[in-house]
């Protein structure tokens, strides 16, 4: 998901935020897991009443494993990039679960390139002074192209590059 907004702290500057596409919020995932747990435990209740207690033990171990896998899957796909476009700098802040990075580029000299990779994949790469950084790698291809378009529009009035 791409969101473009004006920076309230600095009028005339813009903020472009790219968020990973998670089909469920953390709250919905918790509700789903609660529903799954209740159905599983209700199904294991009858064998428990009949004296087959290992079935309940296996159901609880199964729920612990499924819960752990859902947690890992949700947290492993969480990513966000924030691009702060100002008159002097373009600041790229990248957030992942256990890693954060921040890089500053001179806004007048940044070039936004779309590189075609294998199987129709398009990558968005920032280039400046011989250095490069890929942005939006966690996004689907159409949203990467939307990110590139939004960033180019924000940089258009600031760029010193011709034919951009």
Short mmCIF file of C-alpha atoms in Angstrom, two decimals:
data_model
loop_
_atom_site.label_atom_id
_atom_site.label_comp_id
_atom_site.label_asym_id
_atom_site.label_seq_id
_atom_site.Cartn_x
_atom_site.Cartn_y
_atom_site.Cartn_z
CA UNK A 1 0.00 0.00 0.00
CA UNK A 2 1.34 3.42 -0.98
CA UNK A 3 0.33 6.59 0.85
CA UNK A 4 1.42 10.07 -0.17
CA UNK A 5 0.93 13.00 2.21
CA UNK A 6 2.28 16.46 2.86
CA UNK A 7 4.73 16.72 5.73
CA UNK A 8 2.97 18.65 8.52
CA UNK A 9 6.32 19.64 10.05
CA UNK A 10 7.67 21.14 6.83
CA UNK A 11 5.11 22.60 4.39
CA UNK A 12 5.90 21.86 0.75
CA UNK A 13 7.66 18.61 1.60
CA UNK A 14 6.02 15.25 1.09
CA UNK A 15 6.05 11.88 2.80
CA UNK A 16 5.62 8.70 0.79
CA UNK A 17 4.95 5.62 2.87
CA UNK A 18 5.05 2.09 1.47
CA UNK A 19 3.58 -0.64 3.64
CA UNK A 20 3.71 -4.37 3.08
CA UNK A 21 0.51 -6.07 2.06
CA UNK A 22 -0.67 -8.16 4.95
CA UNK A 23 -4.03 -9.73 4.29
CA UNK A 24 -4.87 -9.61 8.01
CA UNK A 25 -4.20 -7.14 10.74
CA UNK A 26 -2.74 -8.48 13.97
CA UNK A 27 -6.15 -8.13 15.65
CA UNK A 28 -7.88 -10.19 12.97
CA UNK A 29 -5.17 -12.81 13.17
CA UNK A 30 -5.72 -13.07 16.93
CA UNK A 31 -9.49 -13.48 16.42
CA UNK A 32 -8.90 -16.15 13.76
CA UNK A 33 -6.52 -18.03 16.06
CA UNK A 34 -9.01 -17.79 18.93
CA UNK A 35 -11.74 -19.24 16.69
CA UNK A 36 -9.41 -22.00 15.46
CA UNK A 37 -8.40 -22.81 19.03
CA UNK A 38 -11.97 -23.01 20.27
CA UNK A 39 -13.03 -25.35 17.43
CA UNK A 40 -9.99 -27.58 17.97
CA UNK A 41 -10.47 -27.78 21.73
CA UNK A 42 -14.21 -28.46 21.37
CA UNK A 43 -13.42 -31.29 18.96
CA UNK A 44 -10.94 -32.74 21.46
CA UNK A 45 -13.36 -32.41 24.38
CA UNK A 46 -15.44 -35.52 23.60
CA UNK A 47 -12.42 -37.88 23.52
CA UNK A 48 -11.25 -36.28 26.78
CA UNK A 49 -14.59 -37.07 28.42
CA UNK A 50 -14.30 -40.65 27.15
CA UNK A 51 -10.96 -40.95 28.93
CA UNK A 52 -8.65 -40.42 25.95
CA UNK A 53 -6.64 -37.57 27.50
CA UNK A 54 -3.71 -37.86 25.00
CA UNK A 55 -6.02 -36.43 22.32
CA UNK A 56 -6.37 -33.18 24.31
CA UNK A 57 -2.64 -33.07 24.92
CA UNK A 58 -1.96 -33.47 21.18
CA UNK A 59 -4.57 -30.79 20.37
CA UNK A 60 -2.89 -28.33 22.74
CA UNK A 61 0.59 -29.05 21.31
CA UNK A 62 -0.88 -28.68 17.81
CA UNK A 63 -2.36 -25.27 18.68
CA UNK A 64 0.94 -24.09 20.13
CA UNK A 65 2.75 -25.05 16.92
CA UNK A 66 0.10 -23.47 14.67
CA UNK A 67 0.10 -20.28 16.78
CA UNK A 68 3.88 -20.04 16.58
CA UNK A 69 3.81 -20.55 12.79
CA UNK A 70 1.13 -17.88 12.31
CA UNK A 71 3.14 -15.47 14.43
CA UNK A 72 6.32 -16.10 12.46
CA UNK A 73 4.53 -15.73 9.14
CA UNK A 74 2.85 -12.47 10.12
CA UNK A 75 5.93 -10.87 11.65
CA UNK A 76 8.23 -12.11 8.89
CA UNK A 77 6.22 -10.29 6.21
CA UNK A 78 5.89 -6.99 8.07
CA UNK A 79 7.91 -4.24 6.40
CA UNK A 80 7.58 -0.51 5.79
CA UNK A 81 9.50 2.21 3.99
CA UNK A 82 9.09 5.90 4.55
CA UNK A 83 10.47 8.39 2.02
CA UNK A 84 10.75 11.99 3.21
CA UNK A 85 11.12 14.31 0.24
CA UNK A 86 12.45 17.73 1.18
CA UNK A 87 13.99 20.58 -0.79
CA UNK A 88 17.52 19.43 0.05
CA UNK A 89 17.33 15.74 0.94
CA UNK A 90 15.50 12.56 0.17
CA UNK A 91 15.54 10.43 3.31
CA UNK A 92 14.74 6.73 2.97
CA UNK A 93 13.79 5.02 6.22
CA UNK A 94 13.37 1.24 6.01
CA UNK A 95 11.73 -0.68 8.85
CA UNK A 96 11.57 -4.44 9.26
CA UNK A 97 10.93 -6.60 12.27
CA UNK A 98 14.46 -6.52 13.69
CA UNK A 99 16.20 -4.05 11.42
CA UNK A 100 15.94 -0.36 10.75
CA UNK A 101 17.99 1.69 8.35
CA UNK A 102 18.06 5.31 7.31
CA UNK A 103 19.80 6.78 4.31
CA UNK A 104 19.91 10.33 3.02
CA UNK A 105 20.34 11.36 -0.62
CA UNK A 106 20.65 14.85 -2.14
CA UNK A 107 17.17 15.33 -3.67
CA UNK A 108 18.41 17.30 -6.67
CA UNK A 109 20.61 14.46 -7.92
CA UNK A 110 18.57 11.35 -7.18
CA UNK A 111 17.42 9.33 -10.16
CA UNK A 112 14.57 6.82 -9.84
CA UNK A 113 15.12 3.89 -12.20
CA UNK A 114 12.90 0.92 -12.96
CA UNK A 115 15.03 -2.13 -13.67
CA UNK A 116 13.42 -5.09 -15.40
CA UNK A 117 14.44 -8.37 -13.81
CA UNK A 118 13.61 -11.97 -14.67
CA UNK A 119 10.01 -13.08 -15.22
CA UNK A 120 8.61 -9.58 -15.63
CA UNK A 121 9.69 -8.43 -12.20
CA UNK A 122 10.36 -4.72 -12.01
CA UNK A 123 12.64 -3.27 -9.34
CA UNK A 124 12.71 0.35 -8.27
CA UNK A 125 16.25 1.59 -7.70
CA UNK A 126 17.43 4.97 -6.43
CA UNK A 127 20.74 6.06 -7.96
CA UNK A 128 22.99 8.94 -7.04
CA UNK A 129 26.74 9.50 -7.37
CA UNK A 130 27.46 5.90 -8.36
CA UNK A 131 25.51 4.44 -5.44
CA UNK A 132 22.23 2.55 -5.66
CA UNK A 133 19.51 1.39 -3.30
CA UNK A 134 16.49 -0.74 -4.09
CA UNK A 135 13.22 0.41 -2.56
CA UNK A 136 9.87 -1.31 -2.24
CA UNK A 137 11.26 -4.84 -2.62
CA UNK A 138 8.51 -6.17 -0.32
CA UNK A 139 5.72 -4.74 -2.51
CA UNK A 140 3.95 -6.39 -5.45
CA UNK A 141 5.12 -5.18 -8.87
CA UNK A 142 2.17 -2.84 -9.54
CA UNK A 143 2.67 -1.09 -6.19
CA UNK A 144 6.42 -0.78 -6.82
CA UNK A 145 5.63 1.03 -10.06
CA UNK A 146 3.14 3.24 -8.19
CA UNK A 147 5.87 4.01 -5.63
CA UNK A 148 8.28 4.97 -8.44
CA UNK A 149 5.64 7.19 -10.05
CA UNK A 150 4.84 8.96 -6.75
CA UNK A 151 8.51 9.48 -5.97
CA UNK A 152 9.23 10.83 -9.45
CA UNK A 153 6.36 13.30 -9.11
CA UNK A 154 7.64 14.47 -5.73
CA UNK A 155 11.19 14.85 -7.04
CA UNK A 156 10.20 16.47 -10.38
CA UNK A 157 10.27 20.03 -9.06
CA UNK A 158 13.53 19.45 -7.17
CA UNK A 159 15.66 17.59 -9.69
CA UNK A 160 18.72 19.04 -11.35
CA UNK A 161 18.77 16.25 -13.94
CA UNK A 162 17.62 16.98 -17.48
CA UNK A 163 15.14 14.78 -19.36
CA UNK A 164 13.93 13.21 -16.19
#
